[in-house]
Amino acid sequence: ILQRRSIRVRRALSAGQVLTRDDIEYLRPCPVDALAPSQVELILGKTLIVDLPAGEHVRWTDLK
């Protein structure tokens, strides 16, 4: 079974930070509420409204 990848943060990020390419990586597995790598252009430049620990997947609800 091929598992999908999800957008995750490389390091712990704080609320208020603006997402850049350097902040993200693509890892498996892909939780149901995670964003897919094909959506990366839609989230770059968005501001986090929550703190995310390193390795956490990114959700639309995490972004302003």
PDB file of N, CA and C in Angstrom:
ATOM      1  N   ILE A   1       0.857  -1.189   0.000  1.00  0.00           N
ATOM      2  CA  ILE A   1       0.000   0.000   0.000  1.00  0.00           C
ATOM      3  C   ILE A   1       0.889   1.233   0.000  1.00  0.00           C
ATOM      4  N   LEU A   2       0.633   2.095  -0.947  1.00  0.00           N
ATOM      5  CA  LEU A   2       1.388   3.345  -1.054  1.00  0.00           C
ATOM      6  C   LEU A   2       0.755   4.397  -0.150  1.00  0.00           C
ATOM      7  N   GLN A   3       1.554   4.948   0.744  1.00  0.00           N
ATOM      8  CA  GLN A   3       1.049   5.996   1.636  1.00  0.00           C
ATOM      9  C   GLN A   3       1.333   7.361   1.041  1.00  0.00           C
ATOM     10  N   ARG A   4       0.381   8.250   1.185  1.00  0.00           N
ATOM     11  CA  ARG A   4       0.555   9.628   0.722  1.00  0.00           C
ATOM     12  C   ARG A   4       1.455  10.388   1.678  1.00  0.00           C
ATOM     13  N   ARG A   5       2.056  11.440   1.164  1.00  0.00           N
ATOM     14  CA  ARG A   5       2.869  12.338   1.987  1.00  0.00           C
ATOM     15  C   ARG A   5       2.014  13.517   2.431  1.00  0.00           C
ATOM     16  N   SER A   6       2.472  14.180   3.476  1.00  0.00           N
ATOM     17  CA  SER A   6       1.794  15.380   3.949  1.00  0.00           C
ATOM     18  C   SER A   6       2.823  16.474   4.190  1.00  0.00           C
ATOM     19  N   ILE A   7       2.339  17.716   4.220  1.00  0.00           N
ATOM     20  CA  ILE A   7       3.200  18.858   4.536  1.00  0.00           C
ATOM     21  C   ILE A   7       3.372  18.886   6.048  1.00  0.00           C
ATOM     22  N   ARG A   8       4.633  18.910   6.486  1.00  0.00           N
ATOM     23  CA  ARG A   8       4.955  18.958   7.913  1.00  0.00           C
ATOM     24  C   ARG A   8       5.996  20.044   8.160  1.00  0.00           C
ATOM     25  N   VAL A   9       6.075  20.503   9.400  1.00  0.00           N
ATOM     26  CA  VAL A   9       7.076  21.524   9.728  1.00  0.00           C
ATOM     27  C   VAL A   9       8.384  20.847  10.119  1.00  0.00           C
ATOM     28  N   ARG A  10       9.487  21.387   9.645  1.00  0.00           N
ATOM     29  CA  ARG A  10      10.828  20.821   9.903  1.00  0.00           C
ATOM     30  C   ARG A  10      11.278  21.013  11.349  1.00  0.00           C
ATOM     31  N   ARG A  11      10.860  22.129  11.931  1.00  0.00           N
ATOM     32  CA  ARG A  11      11.275  22.482  13.297  1.00  0.00           C
ATOM     33  C   ARG A  11      10.070  23.084  14.004  1.00  0.00           C
ATOM     34  N   ALA A  12      10.157  23.233  15.278  1.00  0.00           N
ATOM     35  CA  ALA A  12       9.057  23.838  16.035  1.00  0.00           C
ATOM     36  C   ALA A  12       8.859  25.279  15.559  1.00  0.00           C
ATOM     37  N   LEU A  13       7.612  25.625  15.283  1.00  0.00           N
ATOM     38  CA  LEU A  13       7.271  26.978  14.839  1.00  0.00           C
ATOM     39  C   LEU A  13       6.233  27.565  15.783  1.00  0.00           C
ATOM     40  N   SER A  14       6.307  28.871  15.976  1.00  0.00           N
ATOM     41  CA  SER A  14       5.395  29.565  16.887  1.00  0.00           C
ATOM     42  C   SER A  14       4.294  30.275  16.122  1.00  0.00           C
ATOM     43  N   ALA A  15       3.167  30.458  16.796  1.00  0.00           N
ATOM     44  CA  ALA A  15       2.077  31.249  16.230  1.00  0.00           C
ATOM     45  C   ALA A  15       2.628  32.613  15.841  1.00  0.00           C
ATOM     46  N   GLY A  16       2.186  33.120  14.705  1.00  0.00           N
ATOM     47  CA  GLY A  16       2.665  34.413  14.217  1.00  0.00           C
ATOM     48  C   GLY A  16       3.752  34.300  13.166  1.00  0.00           C
ATOM     49  N   GLN A  17       4.366  33.126  13.055  1.00  0.00           N
ATOM     50  CA  GLN A  17       5.405  32.944  12.047  1.00  0.00           C
ATOM     51  C   GLN A  17       4.779  32.764  10.678  1.00  0.00           C
ATOM     52  N   VAL A  18       5.465  33.285   9.661  1.00  0.00           N
ATOM     53  CA  VAL A  18       5.031  33.159   8.273  1.00  0.00           C
ATOM     54  C   VAL A  18       5.755  31.959   7.671  1.00  0.00           C
ATOM     55  N   LEU A  19       4.999  31.065   7.033  1.00  0.00           N
ATOM     56  CA  LEU A  19       5.588  29.850   6.472  1.00  0.00           C
ATOM     57  C   LEU A  19       6.412  30.131   5.219  1.00  0.00           C
ATOM     58  N   THR A  20       7.611  29.543   5.175  1.00  0.00           N
ATOM     59  CA  THR A  20       8.476  29.614   4.003  1.00  0.00           C
ATOM     60  C   THR A  20       8.841  28.189   3.598  1.00  0.00           C
ATOM     61  N   ARG A  21       9.437  28.040   2.440  1.00  0.00           N
ATOM     62  CA  ARG A  21       9.867  26.703   1.979  1.00  0.00           C
ATOM     63  C   ARG A  21      10.835  26.048   2.959  1.00  0.00           C
ATOM     64  N   ASP A  22      11.656  26.854   3.611  1.00  0.00           N
ATOM     65  CA  ASP A  22      12.635  26.307   4.555  1.00  0.00           C
ATOM     66  C   ASP A  22      11.978  25.708   5.798  1.00  0.00           C
ATOM     67  N   ASP A  23      10.728  26.057   6.054  1.00  0.00           N
ATOM     68  CA  ASP A  23      10.024  25.581   7.247  1.00  0.00           C
ATOM     69  C   ASP A  23       9.340  24.237   7.049  1.00  0.00           C
ATOM     70  N   ILE A  24       9.200  23.795   5.810  1.00  0.00           N
ATOM     71  CA  ILE A  24       8.378  22.608   5.561  1.00  0.00           C
ATOM     72  C   ILE A  24       9.148  21.459   4.937  1.00  0.00           C
ATOM     73  N   GLU A  25       8.583  20.274   5.111  1.00  0.00           N
ATOM     74  CA  GLU A  25       9.078  19.058   4.480  1.00  0.00           C
ATOM     75  C   GLU A  25       7.870  18.173   4.189  1.00  0.00           C
ATOM     76  N   TYR A  26       8.087  17.135   3.421  1.00  0.00           N
ATOM     77  CA  TYR A  26       7.000  16.237   3.030  1.00  0.00           C
ATOM     78  C   TYR A  26       7.307  14.842   3.563  1.00  0.00           C
ATOM     79  N   LEU A  27       6.429  14.354   4.442  1.00  0.00           N
ATOM     80  CA  LEU A  27       6.658  13.060   5.076  1.00  0.00           C
ATOM     81  C   LEU A  27       5.394  12.211   5.060  1.00  0.00           C
ATOM     82  N   ARG A  28       5.588  10.915   5.233  1.00  0.00           N
ATOM     83  CA  ARG A  28       4.481   9.975   5.397  1.00  0.00           C
ATOM     84  C   ARG A  28       4.332   9.676   6.870  1.00  0.00           C
ATOM     85  N   PRO A  29       3.189   9.248   7.332  1.00  0.00           N
ATOM     86  CA  PRO A  29       1.926   9.120   6.609  1.00  0.00           C
ATOM     87  C   PRO A  29       1.221  10.453   6.517  1.00  0.00           C
ATOM     88  N   CYS A  30       0.122  10.461   5.787  1.00  0.00           N
ATOM     89  CA  CYS A  30      -0.674  11.669   5.606  1.00  0.00           C
ATOM     90  C   CYS A  30      -1.975  11.538   6.391  1.00  0.00           C
ATOM     91  N   PRO A  31      -2.071  12.194   7.550  1.00  0.00           N
ATOM     92  CA  PRO A  31      -3.324  12.162   8.304  1.00  0.00           C
ATOM     93  C   PRO A  31      -4.482  12.749   7.473  1.00  0.00           C
ATOM     94  N   VAL A  32      -5.679  12.398   7.820  1.00  0.00           N
ATOM     95  CA  VAL A  32      -6.863  12.824   7.072  1.00  0.00           C
ATOM     96  C   VAL A  32      -6.959  14.336   6.946  1.00  0.00           C
ATOM     97  N   ASP A  33      -6.600  15.078   8.003  1.00  0.00           N
ATOM     98  CA  ASP A  33      -6.746  16.535   7.974  1.00  0.00           C
ATOM     99  C   ASP A  33      -5.487  17.283   7.534  1.00  0.00           C
ATOM    100  N   ALA A  34      -4.473  16.540   7.074  1.00  0.00           N
ATOM    101  CA  ALA A  34      -3.210  17.164   6.659  1.00  0.00           C
ATOM    102  C   ALA A  34      -3.299  17.701   5.236  1.00  0.00           C
ATOM    103  N   LEU A  35      -2.416  18.630   4.927  1.00  0.00           N
ATOM    104  CA  LEU A  35      -2.339  19.184   3.580  1.00  0.00           C
ATOM    105  C   LEU A  35      -1.355  18.373   2.747  1.00  0.00           C
ATOM    106  N   ALA A  36      -1.683  18.187   1.483  1.00  0.00           N
ATOM    107  CA  ALA A  36      -0.842  17.431   0.561  1.00  0.00           C
ATOM    108  C   ALA A  36       0.240  18.330  -0.036  1.00  0.00           C
ATOM    109  N   PRO A  37       1.369  17.757  -0.471  1.00  0.00           N
ATOM    110  CA  PRO A  37       2.429  18.554  -1.087  1.00  0.00           C
ATOM    111  C   PRO A  37       1.958  19.401  -2.268  1.00  0.00           C
ATOM    112  N   SER A  38       0.943  18.954  -2.975  1.00  0.00           N
ATOM    113  CA  SER A  38       0.433  19.719  -4.116  1.00  0.00           C
ATOM    114  C   SER A  38      -0.185  21.059  -3.685  1.00  0.00           C
ATOM    115  N   GLN A  39      -0.429  21.232  -2.394  1.00  0.00           N
ATOM    116  CA  GLN A  39      -1.030  22.465  -1.874  1.00  0.00           C
ATOM    117  C   GLN A  39      -0.002  23.447  -1.315  1.00  0.00           C
ATOM    118  N   VAL A  40       1.279  23.135  -1.458  1.00  0.00           N
ATOM    119  CA  VAL A  40       2.316  23.951  -0.833  1.00  0.00           C
ATOM    120  C   VAL A  40       2.272  25.410  -1.288  1.00  0.00           C
ATOM    121  N   GLU A  41       2.033  25.657  -2.550  1.00  0.00           N
ATOM    122  CA  GLU A  41       2.012  27.045  -3.042  1.00  0.00           C
ATOM    123  C   GLU A  41       0.887  27.856  -2.392  1.00  0.00           C
ATOM    124  N   LEU A  42      -0.159  27.184  -1.957  1.00  0.00           N
ATOM    125  CA  LEU A  42      -1.295  27.859  -1.322  1.00  0.00           C
ATOM    126  C   LEU A  42      -1.010  28.290   0.114  1.00  0.00           C
ATOM    127  N   ILE A  43      -0.003  27.658   0.754  1.00  0.00           N
ATOM    128  CA  ILE A  43       0.255  27.978   2.164  1.00  0.00           C
ATOM    129  C   ILE A  43       1.508  28.816   2.387  1.00  0.00           C
ATOM    130  N   LEU A  44       2.391  28.875   1.401  1.00  0.00           N
ATOM    131  CA  LEU A  44       3.597  29.695   1.566  1.00  0.00           C
ATOM    132  C   LEU A  44       3.194  31.150   1.751  1.00  0.00           C
ATOM    133  N   GLY A  45       3.764  31.791   2.749  1.00  0.00           N
ATOM    134  CA  GLY A  45       3.436  33.180   3.046  1.00  0.00           C
ATOM    135  C   GLY A  45       2.269  33.341   4.014  1.00  0.00           C
ATOM    136  N   LYS A  46       1.619  32.229   4.366  1.00  0.00           N
ATOM    137  CA  LYS A  46       0.516  32.275   5.343  1.00  0.00           C
ATOM    138  C   LYS A  46       1.098  32.313   6.755  1.00  0.00           C
ATOM    139  N   THR A  47       0.344  32.889   7.675  1.00  0.00           N
ATOM    140  CA  THR A  47       0.775  33.023   9.060  1.00  0.00           C
ATOM    141  C   THR A  47       0.149  31.939   9.926  1.00  0.00           C
ATOM    142  N   LEU A  48       0.975  31.335  10.777  1.00  0.00           N
ATOM    143  CA  LEU A  48       0.466  30.332  11.711  1.00  0.00           C
ATOM    144  C   LEU A  48      -0.323  31.011  12.828  1.00  0.00           C
ATOM    145  N   ILE A  49      -1.414  30.390  13.231  1.00  0.00           N
ATOM    146  CA  ILE A  49      -2.193  30.922  14.354  1.00  0.00           C
ATOM    147  C   ILE A  49      -2.051  30.029  15.585  1.00  0.00           C
ATOM    148  N   VAL A  50      -1.267  28.960  15.446  1.00  0.00           N
ATOM    149  CA  VAL A  50      -0.993  28.040  16.558  1.00  0.00           C
ATOM    150  C   VAL A  50       0.487  27.697  16.554  1.00  0.00           C
ATOM    151  N   ASP A  51       0.994  27.235  17.691  1.00  0.00           N
ATOM    152  CA  ASP A  51       2.356  26.706  17.755  1.00  0.00           C
ATOM    153  C   ASP A  51       2.326  25.284  17.188  1.00  0.00           C
ATOM    154  N   LEU A  52       3.331  24.922  16.402  1.00  0.00           N
ATOM    155  CA  LEU A  52       3.434  23.565  15.870  1.00  0.00           C
ATOM    156  C   LEU A  52       4.777  22.966  16.276  1.00  0.00           C
ATOM    157  N   PRO A  53       4.773  21.785  16.881  1.00  0.00           N
ATOM    158  CA  PRO A  53       6.030  21.126  17.219  1.00  0.00           C
ATOM    159  C   PRO A  53       6.691  20.568  15.960  1.00  0.00           C
ATOM    160  N   ALA A  54       7.981  20.352  16.017  1.00  0.00           N
ATOM    161  CA  ALA A  54       8.711  19.792  14.880  1.00  0.00           C
ATOM    162  C   ALA A  54       8.058  18.488  14.418  1.00  0.00           C
ATOM    163  N   GLY A  55       7.887  18.356  13.108  1.00  0.00           N
ATOM    164  CA  GLY A  55       7.325  17.142  12.539  1.00  0.00           C
ATOM    165  C   GLY A  55       5.810  17.112  12.459  1.00  0.00           C
ATOM    166  N   GLU A  56       5.151  18.122  13.017  1.00  0.00           N
ATOM    167  CA  GLU A  56       3.678  18.151  13.011  1.00  0.00           C
ATOM    168  C   GLU A  56       3.165  18.457  11.610  1.00  0.00           C
ATOM    169  N   HIS A  57       2.063  17.818  11.229  1.00  0.00           N
ATOM    170  CA  HIS A  57       1.471  18.112   9.922  1.00  0.00           C
ATOM    171  C   HIS A  57       0.707  19.436   9.982  1.00  0.00           C
ATOM    172  N   VAL A  58       0.614  20.072   8.824  1.00  0.00           N
ATOM    173  CA  VAL A  58      -0.031  21.374   8.722  1.00  0.00           C
ATOM    174  C   VAL A  58      -1.474  21.184   8.264  1.00  0.00           C
ATOM    175  N   ARG A  59      -2.382  21.903   8.920  1.00  0.00           N
ATOM    176  CA  ARG A  59      -3.819  21.871   8.609  1.00  0.00           C
ATOM    177  C   ARG A  59      -4.268  23.277   8.222  1.00  0.00           C
ATOM    178  N   TRP A  60      -5.341  23.383   7.455  1.00  0.00           N
ATOM    179  CA  TRP A  60      -5.886  24.696   7.122  1.00  0.00           C
ATOM    180  C   TRP A  60      -6.231  25.460   8.389  1.00  0.00           C
ATOM    181  N   THR A  61      -6.694  24.762   9.416  1.00  0.00           N
ATOM    182  CA  THR A  61      -7.093  25.431  10.660  1.00  0.00           C
ATOM    183  C   THR A  61      -5.913  26.007  11.441  1.00  0.00           C
ATOM    184  N   ASP A  62      -4.679  25.671  11.034  1.00  0.00           N
ATOM    185  CA  ASP A  62      -3.473  26.204  11.671  1.00  0.00           C
ATOM    186  C   ASP A  62      -3.067  27.548  11.085  1.00  0.00           C
ATOM    187  N   LEU A  63      -3.706  27.954   9.991  1.00  0.00           N
ATOM    188  CA  LEU A  63      -3.274  29.106   9.220  1.00  0.00           C
ATOM    189  C   LEU A  63      -4.275  30.251   9.225  1.00  0.00           C
ATOM    190  N   LYS A  64      -3.732  31.461   9.165  1.00  0.00           N
ATOM    191  CA  LYS A  64      -4.558  32.677   9.124  1.00  0.00           C
ATOM    192  C   LYS A  64      -4.776  33.046   7.670  1.00  0.00           C
TER     193      LYS A  64
END
